[in-house]
PDB file of C-alpha atoms and ligand atoms in Angstrom:
ATOM      1  CA  MET D 196       0.000   0.000   0.000  1.00 77.00           C
ATOM      2  CA  ARG D 197       1.929   3.013  -1.235  1.00 94.00           C
ATOM      3  CA  THR D 198       0.310   6.351  -0.550  1.00 93.00           C
ATOM      4  CA  PRO D 199       1.135   8.771  -3.377  1.00 95.00           C
ATOM      5  CA  LEU D 200       3.380  11.664  -2.409  1.00 97.00           C
ATOM      6  CA  VAL D 201       3.629  15.003  -4.191  1.00 98.00           C
ATOM      7  CA  ILE D 202       6.540  17.279  -3.282  1.00 98.00           C
ATOM      8  CA  GLY D 203       6.815  20.909  -4.331  1.00 98.00           C
ATOM      9  CA  ASN D 204      10.402  22.033  -4.879  1.00 98.00           C
ATOM     10  CA  TRP D 205      10.386  25.831  -4.876  1.00 98.00           C
ATOM     11  CA  LYS D 206      14.105  26.005  -5.691  1.00 98.00           C
ATOM     12  CA  MET D 207      15.587  29.511  -5.279  1.00 98.00           C
ATOM     13  CA  TYR D 208      12.339  31.339  -5.878  1.00 98.00           C
ATOM     14  CA  GLY D 209      10.281  33.621  -3.719  1.00 95.00           C
ATOM     15  CA  THR D 210      10.566  36.462  -1.277  1.00 97.00           C
ATOM     16  CA  LEU D 211       9.224  35.787   2.182  1.00 98.00           C
ATOM     17  CA  ALA D 212       5.976  37.527   1.285  1.00 98.00           C
ATOM     18  CA  GLU D 213       5.620  35.416  -1.869  1.00 98.00           C
ATOM     19  CA  ALA D 214       6.404  32.211   0.018  1.00 98.00           C
ATOM     20  CA  ARG D 215       3.786  33.036   2.649  1.00 98.00           C
ATOM     21  CA  ALA D 216       1.148  33.744   0.005  1.00 98.00           C
ATOM     22  CA  LEU D 217       1.941  30.542  -1.921  1.00 98.00           C
ATOM     23  CA  ALA D 218       1.938  28.358   1.197  1.00 98.00           C
ATOM     24  CA  THR D 219      -1.335  29.902   2.360  1.00 98.00           C
ATOM     25  CA  GLY D 220      -2.955  29.319  -1.024  1.00 98.00           C
ATOM     26  CA  ILE D 221      -1.881  25.679  -1.068  1.00 98.00           C
ATOM     27  CA  ARG D 222      -2.876  25.081   2.551  1.00 97.00           C
ATOM     28  CA  ASP D 223      -6.316  26.596   2.052  1.00 97.00           C
ATOM     29  CA  GLY D 224      -6.899  24.466  -1.026  1.00 96.00           C
ATOM     30  CA  LEU D 225      -5.876  21.216   0.660  1.00 92.00           C
ATOM     31  CA  THR D 226      -7.721  20.967   3.938  1.00 87.00           C
ATOM     32  CA  GLN D 227      -8.152  17.234   3.396  1.00 82.00           C
ATOM     33  CA  LEU D 228      -5.709  14.840   1.783  1.00 79.00           C
ATOM     34  CA  PRO D 229      -7.335  11.466   1.268  1.00 81.00           C
ATOM     35  CA  HIS D 230      -4.933   8.870  -0.127  1.00 88.00           C
ATOM     36  CA  VAL D 231      -2.189  11.334  -0.951  1.00 93.00           C
ATOM     37  CA  GLU D 232       0.553  13.183   0.909  1.00 95.00           C
ATOM     38  CA  ALA D 233       1.892  16.597   0.012  1.00 97.00           C
ATOM     39  CA  VAL D 234       5.122  18.271   1.110  1.00 98.00           C
ATOM     40  CA  LEU D 235       6.440  21.768   0.357  1.00 98.00           C
ATOM     41  CA  CYS D 236      10.175  22.473   0.121  1.00 98.00           C
ATOM     42  CA  PRO D 237      10.637  26.247   0.206  1.00 98.00           C
ATOM     43  CA  PRO D 238      14.023  27.988   0.261  1.00 98.00           C
ATOM     44  CA  PHE D 239      15.731  27.832   3.675  1.00 98.00           C
ATOM     45  CA  THR D 240      14.882  31.481   4.360  1.00 98.00           C
ATOM     46  CA  ALA D 241      11.159  30.742   4.210  1.00 98.00           C
ATOM     47  CA  LEU D 242      11.144  27.438   6.137  1.00 98.00           C
ATOM     48  CA  ALA D 243      10.084  28.846   9.495  1.00 98.00           C
ATOM     49  CA  ALA D 244       7.340  31.037   8.033  1.00 98.00           C
ATOM     50  CA  VAL D 245       5.974  28.283   5.786  1.00 98.00           C
ATOM     51  CA  GLY D 246       6.189  25.825   8.689  1.00 98.00           C
ATOM     52  CA  GLU D 247       3.941  28.110  10.782  1.00 98.00           C
ATOM     53  CA  ILE D 248       1.434  28.394   7.952  1.00 98.00           C
ATOM     54  CA  LEU D 249       1.309  24.611   7.460  1.00 98.00           C
ATOM     55  CA  ALA D 250       1.326  23.811  11.184  1.00 97.00           C
ATOM     56  CA  LYS D 251      -2.286  22.670  11.541  1.00 92.00           C
ATOM     57  CA  SER D 252      -2.622  21.321   8.027  1.00 95.00           C
ATOM     58  CA  PRO D 253      -1.993  17.833   6.621  1.00 95.00           C
ATOM     59  CA  ILE D 254       0.762  19.238   4.368  1.00 97.00           C
ATOM     60  CA  GLY D 255       4.324  18.417   5.351  1.00 98.00           C
ATOM     61  CA  LEU D 256       7.380  20.653   5.356  1.00 98.00           C
ATOM     62  CA  GLY D 257      10.609  19.722   3.614  1.00 98.00           C
ATOM     63  CA  ALA D 258      13.932  21.184   2.530  1.00 98.00           C
ATOM     64  CA  GLN D 259      15.987  21.169  -0.657  1.00 98.00           C
ATOM     65  CA  ASN D 260      19.349  20.091   0.706  1.00 98.00           C
ATOM     66  CA  CYS D 261      21.375  19.708   3.890  1.00 98.00           C
ATOM     67  CA  HIS D 262      24.901  19.066   5.119  1.00 98.00           C
ATOM     68  CA  ASP D 263      25.951  15.601   6.220  1.00 98.00           C
ATOM     69  CA  GLU D 264      27.043  16.660   9.704  1.00 98.00           C
ATOM     70  CA  ALA D 265      24.890  17.758  12.627  1.00 97.00           C
ATOM     71  CA  ALA D 266      27.097  20.774  13.387  1.00 97.00           C
ATOM     72  CA  GLY D 267      30.549  22.063  12.541  1.00 98.00           C
ATOM     73  CA  PRO D 268      32.680  24.748  10.939  1.00 98.00           C
ATOM     74  CA  HIS D 269      30.875  24.714   7.574  1.00 98.00           C
ATOM     75  CA  THR D 270      30.146  28.302   6.646  1.00 98.00           C
ATOM     76  CA  GLY D 271      26.908  28.722   4.771  1.00 97.00           C
ATOM     77  CA  GLU D 272      25.663  25.195   5.391  1.00 98.00           C
ATOM     78  CA  ILE D 273      22.524  23.894   7.130  1.00 98.00           C
ATOM     79  CA  SER D 274      22.478  20.650   9.111  1.00 98.00           C
ATOM     80  CA  PRO D 275      19.787  17.980   9.191  1.00 98.00           C
ATOM     81  CA  THR D 276      19.113  18.684  12.856  1.00 98.00           C
ATOM     82  CA  MET D 277      18.512  22.366  12.132  1.00 98.00           C
ATOM     83  CA  LEU D 278      15.946  21.397   9.526  1.00 98.00           C
ATOM     84  CA  LEU D 279      14.264  18.856  11.761  1.00 98.00           C
ATOM     85  CA  GLU D 280      14.043  21.449  14.530  1.00 98.00           C
ATOM     86  CA  LEU D 281      11.971  23.562  12.141  1.00 98.00           C
ATOM     87  CA  GLY D 282       9.760  20.603  11.311  1.00 98.00           C
ATOM     88  CA  ALA D 283      11.272  20.021   7.860  1.00 98.00           C
ATOM     89  CA  ARG D 284      11.379  16.234   7.845  1.00 98.00           C
ATOM     90  CA  THR D 285      11.554  15.467   4.122  1.00 98.00           C
ATOM     91  CA  ILE D 286      14.881  16.448   2.597  1.00 98.00           C
ATOM     92  CA  LEU D 287      15.731  16.410  -1.108  1.00 98.00           C
ATOM     93  CA  LEU D 288      19.201  15.013  -1.750  1.00 98.00           C
ATOM     94  CA  GLY D 289      21.189  14.652  -4.944  1.00 98.00           C
ATOM     95  CA  HIS D 290      18.995  16.915  -7.037  1.00 98.00           C
ATOM     96  CA  SER D 291      20.591  17.161 -10.478  1.00 98.00           C
ATOM     97  CA  GLU D 292      20.931  20.930 -10.152  1.00 98.00           C
ATOM     98  CA  ARG D 293      23.125  20.412  -7.090  1.00 98.00           C
ATOM     99  CA  ARG D 294      25.070  17.580  -8.699  1.00 98.00           C
ATOM    100  CA  ARG D 295      25.774  19.792 -11.709  1.00 97.00           C
ATOM    101  CA  GLU D 296      26.152  23.271 -10.183  1.00 98.00           C
ATOM    102  CA  MET D 297      27.673  22.401  -6.808  1.00 97.00           C
ATOM    103  CA  GLY D 298      29.654  19.352  -7.914  1.00 98.00           C
ATOM    104  CA  GLU D 299      27.860  17.033  -5.503  1.00 98.00           C
ATOM    105  CA  THR D 300      29.194  13.513  -5.894  1.00 98.00           C
ATOM    106  CA  ASP D 301      27.458  10.207  -5.269  1.00 98.00           C
ATOM    107  CA  GLU D 302      29.708   9.737  -2.255  1.00 98.00           C
ATOM    108  CA  LEU D 303      28.705  13.061  -0.688  1.00 98.00           C
ATOM    109  CA  ILE D 304      25.045  12.410  -1.424  1.00 98.00           C
ATOM    110  CA  ASN D 305      25.353   9.020   0.264  1.00 98.00           C
ATOM    111  CA  ARG D 306      26.749  10.669   3.403  1.00 98.00           C
ATOM    112  CA  LYS D 307      23.801  13.054   3.393  1.00 98.00           C
ATOM    113  CA  VAL D 308      21.299  10.209   2.953  1.00 98.00           C
ATOM    114  CA  ARG D 309      22.781   8.387   5.927  1.00 98.00           C
ATOM    115  CA  ALA D 310      22.872  11.583   8.014  1.00 98.00           C
ATOM    116  CA  VAL D 311      19.223  12.374   7.372  1.00 98.00           C
ATOM    117  CA  LEU D 312      18.278   8.805   8.290  1.00 98.00           C
ATOM    118  CA  ALA D 313      20.394   8.933  11.428  1.00 98.00           C
ATOM    119  CA  HIS D 314      18.574  12.059  12.577  1.00 98.00           C
ATOM    120  CA  GLY D 315      15.121  10.670  11.874  1.00 98.00           C
ATOM    121  CA  GLY D 316      14.280  12.510   8.656  1.00 98.00           C
ATOM    122  CA  THR D 317      13.100  11.245   5.283  1.00 98.00           C
ATOM    123  CA  PRO D 318      15.699  11.490   2.525  1.00 98.00           C
ATOM    124  CA  VAL D 319      14.433  11.875  -1.024  1.00 98.00           C
ATOM    125  CA  LEU D 320      17.230  10.497  -3.181  1.00 98.00           C
ATOM    126  CA  CYS D 321      17.100  11.986  -6.687  1.00 98.00           C
ATOM    127  CA  VAL D 322      18.540  10.113  -9.663  1.00 98.00           C
ATOM    128  CA  GLY D 323      18.325  10.661 -13.394  1.00 98.00           C
ATOM    129  CA  GLU D 324      20.166  10.548 -16.679  1.00 98.00           C
ATOM    130  CA  THR D 325      21.199  13.317 -19.066  1.00 98.00           C
ATOM    131  CA  GLU D 326      19.839  13.566 -22.576  1.00 98.00           C
ATOM    132  CA  ASP D 327      23.121  12.192 -23.966  1.00 98.00           C
ATOM    133  CA  GLU D 328      23.068   9.240 -21.604  1.00 98.00           C
ATOM    134  CA  ARG D 329      19.534   8.365 -22.703  1.00 98.00           C
ATOM    135  CA  ARG D 330      20.519   8.696 -26.354  1.00 98.00           C
ATOM    136  CA  GLN D 331      23.466   6.373 -25.798  1.00 98.00           C
ATOM    137  CA  GLY D 332      21.319   3.777 -24.049  1.00 98.00           C
ATOM    138  CA  LEU D 333      22.918   4.480 -20.671  1.00 98.00           C
ATOM    139  CA  THR D 334      19.791   5.383 -18.706  1.00 98.00           C
ATOM    140  CA  PHE D 335      19.701   2.238 -16.584  1.00 98.00           C
ATOM    141  CA  THR D 336      23.471   2.267 -16.053  1.00 98.00           C
ATOM    142  CA  THR D 337      23.344   5.845 -14.814  1.00 98.00           C
ATOM    143  CA  VAL D 338      20.426   5.502 -12.433  1.00 98.00           C
ATOM    144  CA  GLU D 339      21.726   2.176 -11.141  1.00 98.00           C
ATOM    145  CA  GLY D 340      25.086   3.731 -10.300  1.00 98.00           C
ATOM    146  CA  GLN D 341      23.424   6.666  -8.546  1.00 98.00           C
ATOM    147  CA  LEU D 342      21.048   4.428  -6.616  1.00 98.00           C
ATOM    148  CA  ARG D 343      23.659   1.905  -5.498  1.00 98.00           C
ATOM    149  CA  ALA D 344      26.058   4.668  -4.448  1.00 98.00           C
ATOM    150  CA  GLY D 345      23.322   6.703  -2.767  1.00 98.00           C
ATOM    151  CA  LEU D 346      22.183   3.743  -0.674  1.00 98.00           C
ATOM    152  CA  ALA D 347      25.640   2.359   0.135  1.00 98.00           C
ATOM    153  CA  GLY D 348      25.865   1.408   3.788  1.00 97.00           C
ATOM    154  CA  VAL D 349      22.142   1.942   4.401  1.00 97.00           C
ATOM    155  CA  GLY D 350      20.753  -1.026   6.317  1.00 95.00           C
ATOM    156  CA  ALA D 351      17.819  -2.936   4.823  1.00 93.00           C
ATOM    157  CA  GLU D 352      15.748  -1.841   7.835  1.00 94.00           C
ATOM    158  CA  ASP D 353      16.227   1.829   6.874  1.00 97.00           C
ATOM    159  CA  VAL D 354      15.491   1.483   3.155  1.00 97.00           C
ATOM    160  CA  PRO D 355      11.695   1.760   3.707  1.00 96.00           C
ATOM    161  CA  ARG D 356      12.261   5.245   5.149  1.00 97.00           C
ATOM    162  CA  ILE D 357      13.750   6.495   1.896  1.00 98.00           C
ATOM    163  CA  VAL D 358      11.839   8.015  -1.005  1.00 98.00           C
ATOM    164  CA  LEU D 359      13.327   7.766  -4.498  1.00 98.00           C
ATOM    165  CA  ALA D 360      12.795  10.367  -7.192  1.00 98.00           C
ATOM    166  CA  TYR D 361      13.488   9.581 -10.831  1.00 98.00           C
ATOM    167  CA  GLU D 362      14.194  12.892 -12.517  1.00 98.00           C
ATOM    168  CA  PRO D 363      15.541  12.652 -16.058  1.00 98.00           C
ATOM    169  CA  ILE D 364      17.700  15.751 -16.414  1.00 98.00           C
ATOM    170  CA  TRP D 365      16.405  16.438 -19.927  1.00 98.00           C
ATOM    171  CA  ALA D 366      12.907  16.770 -18.481  1.00 98.00           C
ATOM    172  CA  ILE D 367      13.661  19.158 -15.611  1.00 97.00           C
ATOM    173  CA  GLY D 368      12.432  22.670 -16.321  1.00 95.00           C
ATOM    174  CA  THR D 369      12.291  21.997 -20.063  1.00 96.00           C
ATOM    175  CA  GLY D 370       8.574  21.482 -20.527  1.00 95.00           C
ATOM    176  CA  VAL D 371       9.371  18.059 -22.040  1.00 96.00           C
ATOM    177  CA  ASN D 372       8.284  15.366 -19.615  1.00 96.00           C
ATOM    178  CA  ALA D 373       9.168  11.699 -19.835  1.00 97.00           C
ATOM    179  CA  THR D 374       6.245   9.757 -21.240  1.00 97.00           C
ATOM    180  CA  PRO D 375       4.378   7.691 -18.652  1.00 97.00           C
ATOM    181  CA  ALA D 376       5.863   4.553 -20.237  1.00 97.00           C
ATOM    182  CA  GLN D 377       9.440   5.908 -20.160  1.00 98.00           C
ATOM    183  CA  ALA D 378       9.102   6.898 -16.516  1.00 98.00           C
ATOM    184  CA  ALA D 379       7.390   3.670 -15.475  1.00 98.00           C
ATOM    185  CA  GLU D 380      10.140   1.603 -17.125  1.00 98.00           C
ATOM    186  CA  VAL D 381      12.841   3.309 -15.054  1.00 98.00           C
ATOM    187  CA  HIS D 382      10.734   3.191 -11.885  1.00 98.00           C
ATOM    188  CA  GLY D 383      10.308  -0.540 -12.321  1.00 98.00           C
ATOM    189  CA  TYR D 384      14.048  -0.906 -12.804  1.00 98.00           C
ATOM    190  CA  LEU D 385      14.761   1.083  -9.624  1.00 98.00           C
ATOM    191  CA  ARG D 386      12.270  -0.998  -7.663  1.00 98.00           C
ATOM    192  CA  GLY D 387      13.979  -4.139  -8.897  1.00 98.00           C
ATOM    193  CA  LEU D 388      17.296  -2.824  -7.599  1.00 98.00           C
ATOM    194  CA  VAL D 389      15.791  -2.008  -4.212  1.00 98.00           C
ATOM    195  CA  SER D 390      14.438  -5.516  -4.125  1.00 97.00           C
ATOM    196  CA  GLU D 391      17.956  -6.822  -4.692  1.00 96.00           C
ATOM    197  CA  LEU D 392      19.531  -4.446  -2.141  1.00 95.00           C
ATOM    198  CA  ALA D 393      16.898  -4.966   0.569  1.00 96.00           C
ATOM    199  CA  SER D 394      14.026  -7.346  -0.160  1.00 96.00           C
ATOM    200  CA  LYS D 395      10.996  -7.715  -2.390  1.00 96.00           C
ATOM    201  CA  GLU D 396       8.702  -6.691   0.470  1.00 96.00           C
ATOM    202  CA  VAL D 397      10.736  -3.547   1.161  1.00 96.00           C
ATOM    203  CA  ALA D 398      10.831  -2.686  -2.535  1.00 97.00           C
ATOM    204  CA  GLN D 399       7.046  -2.945  -2.764  1.00 96.00           C
ATOM    205  CA  GLY D 400       6.732  -0.324  -0.034  1.00 96.00           C
ATOM    206  CA  VAL D 401       9.287   2.205  -1.296  1.00 97.00           C
ATOM    207  CA  ARG D 402       7.824   5.191  -3.095  1.00 97.00           C
ATOM    208  CA  VAL D 403       9.385   6.162  -6.400  1.00 98.00           C
ATOM    209  CA  LEU D 404       8.364   9.659  -7.508  1.00 98.00           C
ATOM    210  CA  TYR D 405       8.680  11.054 -10.991  1.00 98.00           C
ATOM    211  CA  GLY D 406      10.034  14.572 -11.546  1.00 98.00           C
ATOM    212  CA  GLY D 407      10.502  16.542 -14.735  1.00 98.00           C
ATOM    213  CA  SER D 408       7.993  19.037 -16.151  1.00 97.00           C
ATOM    214  CA  VAL D 409       5.030  17.611 -14.245  1.00 98.00           C
ATOM    215  CA  LYS D 410       2.015  19.843 -14.844  1.00 97.00           C
ATOM    216  CA  PRO D 411      -1.715  19.537 -14.223  1.00 96.00           C
ATOM    217  CA  GLU D 412      -2.133  18.485 -17.865  1.00 95.00           C
ATOM    218  CA  ASN D 413       0.242  15.507 -17.740  1.00 96.00           C
ATOM    219  CA  ALA D 414      -0.055  14.533 -14.079  1.00 95.00           C
ATOM    220  CA  HIS D 415      -3.073  12.345 -14.617  1.00 91.00           C
ATOM    221  CA  ALA D 416      -1.383  10.116 -17.192  1.00 94.00           C
ATOM    222  CA  LEU D 417       1.953   9.957 -15.358  1.00 96.00           C
ATOM    223  CA  LEU D 418       0.462   9.247 -11.961  1.00 93.00           C
ATOM    224  CA  GLY D 419      -1.929   6.718 -13.407  1.00 92.00           C
ATOM    225  CA  GLN D 420       1.034   4.379 -13.940  1.00 95.00           C
ATOM    226  CA  PRO D 421       1.146   1.783 -11.144  1.00 94.00           C
ATOM    227  CA  GLU D 422       4.935   2.244 -10.815  1.00 96.00           C
ATOM    228  CA  ILE D 423       4.698   6.026 -10.331  1.00 97.00           C
ATOM    229  CA  ASP D 424       4.007   6.824  -6.693  1.00 97.00           C
ATOM    230  CA  GLY D 425       3.849  10.586  -6.879  1.00 97.00           C
ATOM    231  CA  ALA D 426       5.662  13.578  -8.256  1.00 98.00           C
ATOM    232  CA  LEU D 427       8.524  15.915  -7.487  1.00 98.00           C
ATOM    233  CA  VAL D 428       7.314  19.184  -8.936  1.00 98.00           C
ATOM    234  CA  GLY D 429       9.455  22.236  -9.631  1.00 98.00           C
ATOM    235  CA  GLY D 430       7.993  24.986 -11.790  1.00 98.00           C
ATOM    236  CA  ALA D 431       4.355  23.990 -11.416  1.00 98.00           C
ATOM    237  CA  SER D 432       4.646  24.029  -7.617  1.00 98.00           C
ATOM    238  CA  LEU D 433       5.197  27.798  -7.701  1.00 98.00           C
ATOM    239  CA  ASN D 434       1.567  28.340  -8.567  1.00 98.00           C
ATOM    240  CA  ALA D 435      -0.974  27.263  -5.950  1.00 98.00           C
ATOM    241  CA  GLN D 436      -3.651  26.244  -8.449  1.00 97.00           C
ATOM    242  CA  SER D 437      -1.247  24.105 -10.536  1.00 97.00           C
ATOM    243  CA  PHE D 438       0.171  22.387  -7.502  1.00 98.00           C
ATOM    244  CA  LEU D 439      -3.294  21.749  -6.086  1.00 97.00           C
ATOM    245  CA  ALA D 440      -4.418  20.254  -9.389  1.00 95.00           C
ATOM    246  CA  ILE D 441      -1.422  17.911  -9.458  1.00 96.00           C
ATOM    247  CA  VAL D 442      -2.039  16.785  -5.888  1.00 95.00           C
ATOM    248  CA  ARG D 443      -5.723  16.182  -6.592  1.00 92.00           C
ATOM    249  CA  ASN D 444      -4.876  14.219  -9.728  1.00 90.00           C
ATOM    250  CA  SER D 445      -2.451  11.993  -7.917  1.00 89.00           C
ATOM    251  CA  ALA D 446      -4.949  11.277  -5.154  1.00 77.00           C
ATOM    252  CA  ARG D 447      -7.610  10.322  -7.626  1.00 53.00           C
ATOM    253  CA  THR D 448      -5.445   8.176  -9.825  1.00 49.00           C
ATOM    254  CA  GLY D 449      -3.009   6.866  -7.250  1.00 42.00           C
ATOM    255  CA  GLY D 450      -5.570   5.840  -4.680  1.00 40.00           C
ATOM    256  CA  ALA D 451      -4.545   3.633  -1.816  1.00 40.00           C
ATOM    257  CA  ALA D 452      -4.253   0.456  -3.782  1.00 41.00           C
ATOM    258  CA  LYS D 453      -0.727   0.690  -5.214  1.00 47.00           C
ATOM    259  CA  GLY D 454       1.541  -2.095  -4.203  1.00 41.00           C
ATOM    260  CA  ASP D 455      -1.359  -4.450  -3.515  1.00 34.00           C
TER     261      ASP D 455
HETATM  262  C1  PEP S 636      12.621  19.654 -10.081  1.00 61.43           C
HETATM  263  O1  PEP S 636      13.192  20.689  -9.866  1.00 61.43           O
HETATM  264  O2  PEP S 636      12.834  18.700  -9.348  1.00 61.43           O
HETATM  265  C2  PEP S 636      11.723  19.575 -11.224  1.00 61.43           C
HETATM  266  C3  PEP S 636      11.229  18.401 -11.532  1.00 61.43           C
HETATM  267  O3  PEP S 636      11.462  20.734 -11.898  1.00 61.43           O
HETATM  268  P1  PEP S 636      10.320  20.957 -13.020  1.00 61.43           P
HETATM  269  O4  PEP S 636       9.040  20.383 -12.472  1.00 61.43           O
HETATM  270  O5  PEP S 636      10.242  22.432 -13.194  1.00 61.43           O
HETATM  271  O6  PEP S 636      10.764  20.245 -14.246  1.00 61.43           O
END
């Protein structure tokens, strides 16, 4: 029974006033969340304010990154414990923008995954291939390497606490989403790997989200795939009505029956 999960990644967008207005609009439109979970990941500067707005709602708070240590001389960094103190339990790790722009390696991402687990949070491990890799037939090789490295040293008992996000880089922010069949194929492959790394039972419970130009118009078809357990939404999460439509679509199509 995998409850669909929709995460809004606001990236580096929004003043505090804009973040408050967006969070309020989403909260007011989602007073009930049957058979779906929703999480908002605002910029760090807006976490406390958005956390207050979401406090009595069913919507969760998350963050876009964290350091792998609880504290230390790391100027400009934010630790998992600082995020958890603010109520941000779901933490995106290994987003392709950070891999590319900040040089984050699989090894660093793995340390972050283990740190978030150790502090009781939910890591969302992002994997995905470039356009060239897909063209060269290297999609599975790429995501397998990222998944194996990201989960290295994670005990089978902790794997169920992890969320995976398949985000083909060519689909992020481009308006060109993976087709439902393309996404489902990779999701199935990832689930097979989790089955090998942990167990079949664990793999059946792990949520694999799709990310890459998810919009209200394509959410229904993508989330209707049994292998797609929700969405990681960038651009369309910056508009309350779009995000609400995606969440509603995933509740309707995802239902509570996945993984049966
Ligand atoms: C993302 O940033 O994770 C993402 C999927 O962005 P977009 O929805 O804009 O493609």
